[in-house]
Amino acid sequence: MACTGGRELHVGMVQVARAAIAGMAVKTPLIASRCLEGTTKQPVFLKLETLQPIGAFKLRGAANALSLLGGDERARGVVCCSTGNHGRAVAFAARRLGMRATVCLSHLVPEVKISAIEALGGTVRRVGQSQDEAQVEADRMVREEGLTDIPPFDHPHVIAGQGTIALEILEDRPDIETILVPLSGGGLIGGIALAAKALKPSIRIIGISMKRGAAMQASLMTGRPVEVEELPTLADSLGGGIGLRNRWTFDLCRNLVDDVVLLDESEIYRGMRVLLLEERLVAEGAAAVGHAALLAGKVKLDGPAAIIVSGQNAPMEQVLAIGRGEPVTLGGLEVKG
Ligand SMILES: *Cc1c(COP(=O)(O)O)cnc(C)c1O
């Protein structure tokens, strides 16, 4: 993999990660979709990362990154500033490994997210009125208190951890020809593409994002990392930029991702609804994009496919409203199916 500094990031690291995370993240089931085959005319399998102990795949990357820290780093502890699944993952893995985890969050982050992280054993430090101010505090703790920052996607150990999903998929179903992957910062798709293509070069890796704030897609089109406006979306776990100084995931996506598909909010709504009512699975918007893309006819399959159902941590009121077919309001935007 010349493109990604092959010595620093290669499939061997994903294989090693699999053993490192085994006590923390679970090997998730790959189950047949109950409803997509009628649309796709091909078998479709669902990789249920919703069943991880924190309800999302991010535990794989965090567990691997933390397990690779040295003794001094472990003793001083780790810090991150994610409001979402990465914050939960770091808190959970740190507690398991006997480390202290601090999650820096702004005063705007709702109380439910704070208590979720605290319940997993993380220490929440509330500072400022924005994510940027929280990041400034995290940077200070790195500088002055010697904590190690654990980034949500742009780190080789995080990427290798997420790549373990591909090893499990191809072990269960070596005949999979396409993997549909929710795409935000690109740690998930980068790790999956790296591992899957090393084992099966002919496999197709398709990234799926929402139209409202698809930072990786905009960067790929421009040829370098660019910023996009962050907007409210049902797929909130796919929000945020890729970092203007991106080191790993932009190149991985540029070199290994075959196609990127963008979705409307109403398509994501329908994906969540079908997951709930027909697959009988609770999935957050970010995790419903594979269903949404296939149902909208935006990805054509010519063989068996796997969808990464990446997480389940949507607000329950949102899931229930979508199940009942009611419109959902997101920062002034009304979404329905
Ligand atoms: C973080 C996340 C993603 C996207 O992962 P990236 O590595 O940022 O591309 C997808 N789904 C869920 C549920 C997530 O938490």
Coordinates of C-alpha atoms and ligand atoms in Angstrom, one line a residue:
M1 CA 0.0 0.0 0.0
A2 CA 2.5 2.6 -1.1
C3 CA 0.0 5.3 -0.9
T4 CA -0.4 5.2 2.8
G5 CA 3.1 4.8 4.1
G6 CA 2.8 1.1 3.9
R7 CA 5.2 0.3 6.7
E8 CA 3.1 2.4 9.1
L9 CA -0.3 1.1 8.2
H10 CA -0.9 -2.4 6.7
V11 CA -3.2 -5.4 7.0
G12 CA -0.9 -7.0 9.5
M13 CA -1.8 -4.3 12.0
V14 CA -5.5 -5.1 11.5
Q15 CA -4.8 -8.8 12.3
V16 CA -2.9 -7.8 15.4
A17 CA -5.7 -5.4 16.4
R18 CA -8.1 -8.3 16.3
A19 CA -6.4 -10.0 19.2
A20 CA -5.8 -6.7 21.1
I21 CA -9.5 -5.8 21.1
A22 CA -10.9 -9.3 21.7
G23 CA -11.7 -8.8 25.4
M24 CA -13.5 -5.4 24.8
A25 CA -15.2 -5.3 21.5
V26 CA -17.3 -8.3 20.4
K27 CA -17.3 -10.2 17.1
T28 CA -20.6 -9.0 15.8
P29 CA -23.1 -11.2 13.8
L30 CA -23.4 -10.9 10.0
I31 CA -27.1 -11.7 9.4
A32 CA -29.1 -11.9 6.2
S33 CA -31.3 -8.9 5.5
R34 CA -35.0 -9.7 5.7
C35 CA -36.1 -7.2 3.2
L36 CA -33.5 -5.9 0.8
E37 CA -33.1 -8.9 -1.5
G38 CA -36.4 -8.1 -3.2
T39 CA -35.0 -4.7 -4.2
T40 CA -31.4 -5.7 -5.0
K41 CA -31.9 -9.2 -6.4
Q42 CA -28.7 -10.1 -4.6
P43 CA -28.1 -11.5 -1.1
V44 CA -27.4 -8.6 1.4
F45 CA -26.0 -9.2 4.8
L46 CA -26.0 -6.8 7.8
K47 CA -22.9 -6.4 10.0
L48 CA -24.5 -5.5 13.4
E49 CA -22.1 -3.1 15.0
T50 CA -25.2 -1.9 16.9
L51 CA -24.5 -4.8 19.2
Q52 CA -21.1 -3.6 20.5
P53 CA -21.2 -2.8 24.2
I54 CA -21.3 0.9 23.6
G55 CA -23.8 0.5 20.7
A56 CA -21.4 1.4 17.9
F57 CA -18.2 0.1 16.1
K58 CA -16.0 3.0 17.5
L59 CA -15.1 0.7 20.4
R60 CA -12.8 -1.3 18.0
G61 CA -10.6 1.6 17.1
A62 CA -10.5 3.1 20.7
A63 CA -9.7 -0.3 22.2
N64 CA -6.9 -0.9 19.8
A65 CA -5.4 2.6 20.2
L66 CA -5.5 2.4 24.0
S67 CA -4.1 -1.1 24.2
L68 CA -1.1 0.0 22.2
L69 CA -0.1 2.8 24.7
G70 CA 3.1 2.4 26.7
G71 CA 3.2 2.1 30.5
D72 CA 3.9 5.9 31.0
E73 CA 1.1 6.9 28.7
R74 CA -1.3 4.5 30.4
A75 CA -0.4 5.9 33.8
R76 CA -1.1 9.5 32.7
G77 CA -4.4 8.6 31.0
V78 CA -6.1 9.7 27.8
V79 CA -8.3 12.6 26.6
C80 CA -10.7 13.1 23.7
C81 CA -13.4 15.6 22.9
S82 CA -16.1 13.7 21.1
T83 CA -19.8 14.2 22.1
G84 CA -20.8 11.0 20.4
N85 CA -19.8 7.4 19.9
H86 CA -16.0 8.0 20.1
G87 CA -16.3 9.6 23.5
R88 CA -18.3 6.6 24.8
A89 CA -15.7 4.2 23.2
V90 CA -12.7 5.9 24.8
A91 CA -14.4 6.0 28.2
F92 CA -15.4 2.3 28.0
A93 CA -12.0 1.0 26.8
A94 CA -10.1 3.1 29.3
R95 CA -12.1 1.7 32.2
R96 CA -11.5 -1.8 30.9
L97 CA -7.8 -1.2 30.7
G98 CA -7.6 0.5 34.0
M99 CA -6.8 4.0 32.6
R100 CA -8.3 7.4 33.3
A101 CA -10.2 8.9 30.4
T102 CA -11.2 12.6 30.3
V103 CA -13.7 13.7 27.7
C104 CA -13.7 17.5 27.1
L105 CA -17.1 18.8 26.1
S106 CA -18.6 22.3 25.7
H107 CA -21.5 23.6 27.8
L108 CA -23.8 23.2 24.8
V109 CA -23.6 19.4 24.9
P110 CA -26.9 18.0 26.2
E111 CA -27.0 16.4 29.7
V112 CA -28.0 12.9 28.3
K113 CA -24.7 12.7 26.4
I114 CA -22.7 13.7 29.5
S115 CA -24.4 11.1 31.7
A116 CA -23.8 8.4 29.0
I117 CA -20.1 9.1 29.1
E118 CA -20.0 9.3 32.9
A119 CA -21.9 6.0 33.2
L120 CA -19.2 4.4 31.2
G121 CA -16.5 5.6 33.6
G122 CA -15.3 8.7 31.8
T123 CA -14.5 12.0 33.5
V124 CA -16.3 14.8 31.7
R125 CA -14.7 18.2 31.6
R126 CA -17.1 21.0 30.5
V127 CA -15.4 24.0 29.0
G128 CA -16.5 26.8 26.7
Q129 CA -19.4 27.2 24.3
S130 CA -18.1 25.2 21.3
Q131 CA -16.4 22.1 20.2
D132 CA -13.3 24.2 19.3
E133 CA -13.1 25.5 22.9
A134 CA -13.3 22.0 24.2
Q135 CA -10.5 21.0 21.9
V136 CA -8.3 23.8 23.2
E137 CA -8.7 22.4 26.7
A138 CA -7.9 18.9 25.5
D139 CA -4.8 20.2 23.8
R140 CA -3.8 22.0 27.0
M141 CA -4.2 18.7 29.0
V142 CA -2.0 17.0 26.5
R143 CA 0.7 19.7 26.8
E144 CA 0.6 20.4 30.5
E145 CA -0.7 17.1 32.1
G146 CA 0.9 14.7 29.6
L147 CA -2.4 13.0 28.6
T148 CA -2.6 11.2 25.3
D149 CA -5.1 12.5 22.8
I150 CA -7.1 9.7 21.1
P151 CA -8.4 11.0 17.7
P152 CA -11.7 9.7 16.4
F153 CA -10.5 8.6 13.0
D154 CA -7.2 10.0 11.7
H155 CA -4.8 7.7 13.6
P156 CA -3.3 4.4 12.3
H157 CA -4.2 2.4 15.4
V158 CA -7.8 3.6 15.3
I159 CA -8.1 2.8 11.6
A160 CA -6.5 -0.7 12.2
G161 CA -9.1 -1.3 14.9
Q162 CA -12.0 -0.4 12.7
G163 CA -10.5 -2.6 9.9
T164 CA -11.1 -5.7 12.1
I165 CA -14.7 -5.5 10.8
A166 CA -13.5 -6.6 7.3
L167 CA -11.7 -9.6 8.7
E168 CA -14.8 -10.8 10.4
I169 CA -17.0 -10.2 7.3
L170 CA -14.8 -12.1 5.0
E171 CA -14.3 -14.9 7.5
D172 CA -18.1 -15.4 7.7
R173 CA -18.8 -14.8 4.0
P174 CA -15.8 -15.0 1.7
D175 CA -18.2 -14.5 -1.2
I176 CA -19.1 -10.9 -0.3
E177 CA -18.3 -8.7 -3.3
T178 CA -19.3 -5.2 -2.1
I179 CA -19.2 -3.6 1.3
L180 CA -21.4 -0.5 1.9
V181 CA -19.8 1.7 4.6
P182 CA -21.1 4.9 6.3
L183 CA -18.5 7.6 5.7
S184 CA -17.6 10.6 7.8
G185 CA -13.9 11.1 8.8
G186 CA -13.0 7.9 7.0
G187 CA -11.5 5.8 9.8
L188 CA -14.2 3.1 9.4
I189 CA -14.0 2.9 5.6
G190 CA -10.2 3.3 5.6
G191 CA -9.7 0.4 7.9
I192 CA -12.3 -1.8 6.1
A193 CA -10.9 -1.0 2.6
L194 CA -7.3 -1.6 3.7
A195 CA -8.1 -5.0 5.2
A196 CA -10.7 -6.2 2.7
K197 CA -8.7 -5.3 -0.4
A198 CA -5.6 -7.0 1.1
L199 CA -7.5 -10.2 1.5
K200 CA -9.7 -9.9 -1.6
P201 CA -8.4 -7.3 -4.2
S202 CA -11.6 -7.6 -6.3
I203 CA -13.9 -6.4 -3.5
R204 CA -15.8 -3.1 -4.0
I205 CA -15.9 -0.6 -1.2
I206 CA -18.7 2.0 -1.4
G207 CA -18.8 5.0 1.0
I208 CA -22.1 6.6 1.9
S209 CA -22.6 10.1 3.4
M210 CA -25.4 12.6 3.7
K211 CA -25.6 15.5 1.3
R212 CA -25.8 17.9 4.2
G213 CA -22.1 18.1 5.1
A214 CA -20.2 15.4 3.2
A215 CA -16.7 16.6 4.1
M216 CA -14.8 13.6 2.7
Q217 CA -16.6 13.6 -0.6
A218 CA -16.0 17.4 -1.0
S219 CA -12.3 16.8 -0.2
L220 CA -12.0 14.0 -2.7
M221 CA -13.6 16.1 -5.4
T222 CA -11.2 19.0 -4.6
G223 CA -8.2 16.8 -4.4
R224 CA -7.2 17.9 -0.9
P225 CA -8.9 18.1 2.6
V226 CA -11.5 21.0 2.6
E227 CA -14.0 22.2 5.2
V228 CA -17.7 22.1 4.6
E229 CA -20.5 23.7 6.6
E230 CA -21.8 21.4 9.3
L231 CA -25.6 21.1 9.2
P232 CA -28.2 19.3 11.2
T233 CA -28.9 15.8 9.8
L234 CA -30.4 12.5 10.8
A235 CA -27.0 11.0 10.3
D236 CA -25.4 13.3 13.0
S237 CA -22.6 10.7 13.7
L238 CA -21.5 11.5 10.1
G239 CA -21.1 15.2 10.7
G240 CA -17.8 17.1 11.2
G241 CA -14.8 17.7 9.0
I242 CA -11.9 15.4 8.1
G243 CA -9.2 17.8 9.4
L244 CA -7.3 20.2 7.1
R245 CA -4.1 18.5 8.2
N246 CA -5.5 15.0 7.6
R247 CA -2.7 12.4 7.5
W248 CA -4.2 9.0 6.9
T249 CA -7.9 8.7 6.0
F250 CA -8.0 11.1 3.0
D251 CA -5.3 9.1 1.2
L252 CA -6.9 5.8 2.2
C253 CA -10.2 7.0 0.7
R254 CA -8.6 8.4 -2.4
N255 CA -6.7 5.2 -3.1
L256 CA -9.1 2.5 -1.9
V257 CA -12.7 3.6 -2.0
D258 CA -14.4 2.8 -5.3
D259 CA -17.3 5.2 -5.1
V260 CA -19.0 7.6 -2.7
V261 CA -22.8 8.0 -2.7
L262 CA -24.7 10.9 -1.1
L263 CA -28.2 10.8 0.4
D264 CA -31.1 13.2 1.1
E265 CA -32.5 13.3 4.6
S266 CA -35.8 11.7 3.4
E267 CA -33.8 8.7 2.1
I268 CA -32.0 8.3 5.4
Y269 CA -35.4 8.6 7.2
R270 CA -36.7 5.7 5.0
G271 CA -33.6 3.7 5.8
M272 CA -34.1 4.0 9.5
R273 CA -37.8 3.2 9.1
V274 CA -37.1 0.0 7.1
L275 CA -34.5 -1.1 9.6
L276 CA -36.9 -0.6 12.5
L277 CA -40.1 -2.0 11.0
E278 CA -38.8 -4.7 8.6
E279 CA -35.4 -5.7 9.9
R280 CA -36.6 -5.0 13.5
L281 CA -33.4 -3.3 14.4
V282 CA -32.8 0.1 16.1
A283 CA -30.2 2.0 14.1
E284 CA -29.1 5.6 14.1
G285 CA -29.3 7.6 10.9
A286 CA -25.6 7.1 10.2
A287 CA -26.1 3.4 10.4
A288 CA -29.1 3.4 8.1
V289 CA -27.3 4.8 5.0
G290 CA -26.6 1.4 3.5
H291 CA -30.3 0.5 3.5
A292 CA -31.1 4.0 2.3
A293 CA -28.7 3.9 -0.6
L294 CA -30.0 0.4 -1.8
L295 CA -33.7 1.4 -1.4
A296 CA -33.1 4.6 -3.3
G297 CA -31.4 2.6 -6.1
K298 CA -28.2 4.6 -5.7
V299 CA -25.9 1.5 -5.5
K300 CA -26.3 -1.4 -8.0
L301 CA -25.1 -4.9 -6.8
D302 CA -23.7 -7.6 -9.0
G303 CA -23.1 -10.1 -6.2
P304 CA -23.5 -10.6 -2.4
A305 CA -23.1 -7.4 -0.4
A306 CA -22.5 -6.5 3.3
I307 CA -23.8 -3.3 4.9
I308 CA -22.1 -1.9 8.0
V309 CA -25.0 -1.1 10.4
S310 CA -22.6 1.1 12.4
G311 CA -24.4 2.2 15.6
Q312 CA -27.7 2.5 17.4
N313 CA -27.3 5.6 19.6
A314 CA -30.1 7.8 18.2
P315 CA -32.4 9.6 20.5
M316 CA -35.3 7.2 21.3
E317 CA -37.9 9.8 20.6
Q318 CA -36.5 10.1 17.1
V319 CA -36.5 6.4 16.5
L320 CA -40.1 6.1 17.7
A321 CA -41.3 9.0 15.7
I322 CA -39.8 7.5 12.5
G323 CA -41.3 4.1 13.3
R324 CA -44.8 5.8 13.6
G325 CA -44.1 7.6 10.3
E326 CA -44.2 11.1 11.9
P327 CA -42.0 14.0 10.7
V328 CA -38.8 14.7 12.6
T329 CA -37.5 18.2 13.2
L330 CA -33.8 18.9 13.2
G331 CA -32.7 22.4 14.0
G332 CA -35.6 24.0 12.0
L333 CA -35.5 21.4 9.2
E334 CA -38.5 19.0 8.9
V335 CA -37.7 15.6 7.6
K336 CA -40.2 12.9 6.6
G337 CA -40.1 9.7 4.5
Ligands
LIG1 C1 -18.2 7.6 13.7 C2 -19.3 6.9 13.0 C3 -19.4 6.7 11.6 C4 -18.3 7.2 10.7 O1 -17.0 6.7 11.0 P1 -15.8 7.5 10.3 O2 -14.6 6.7 10.8 O3 -15.7 8.9 11.0 O4 -15.9 7.6 8.9 C5 -20.4 6.0 11.2 N1 -21.4 5.5 12.0 C6 -21.4 5.7 13.3 C7 -22.5 5.2 14.1 C8 -20.4 6.5 13.9 O5 -20.4 6.7 15.2

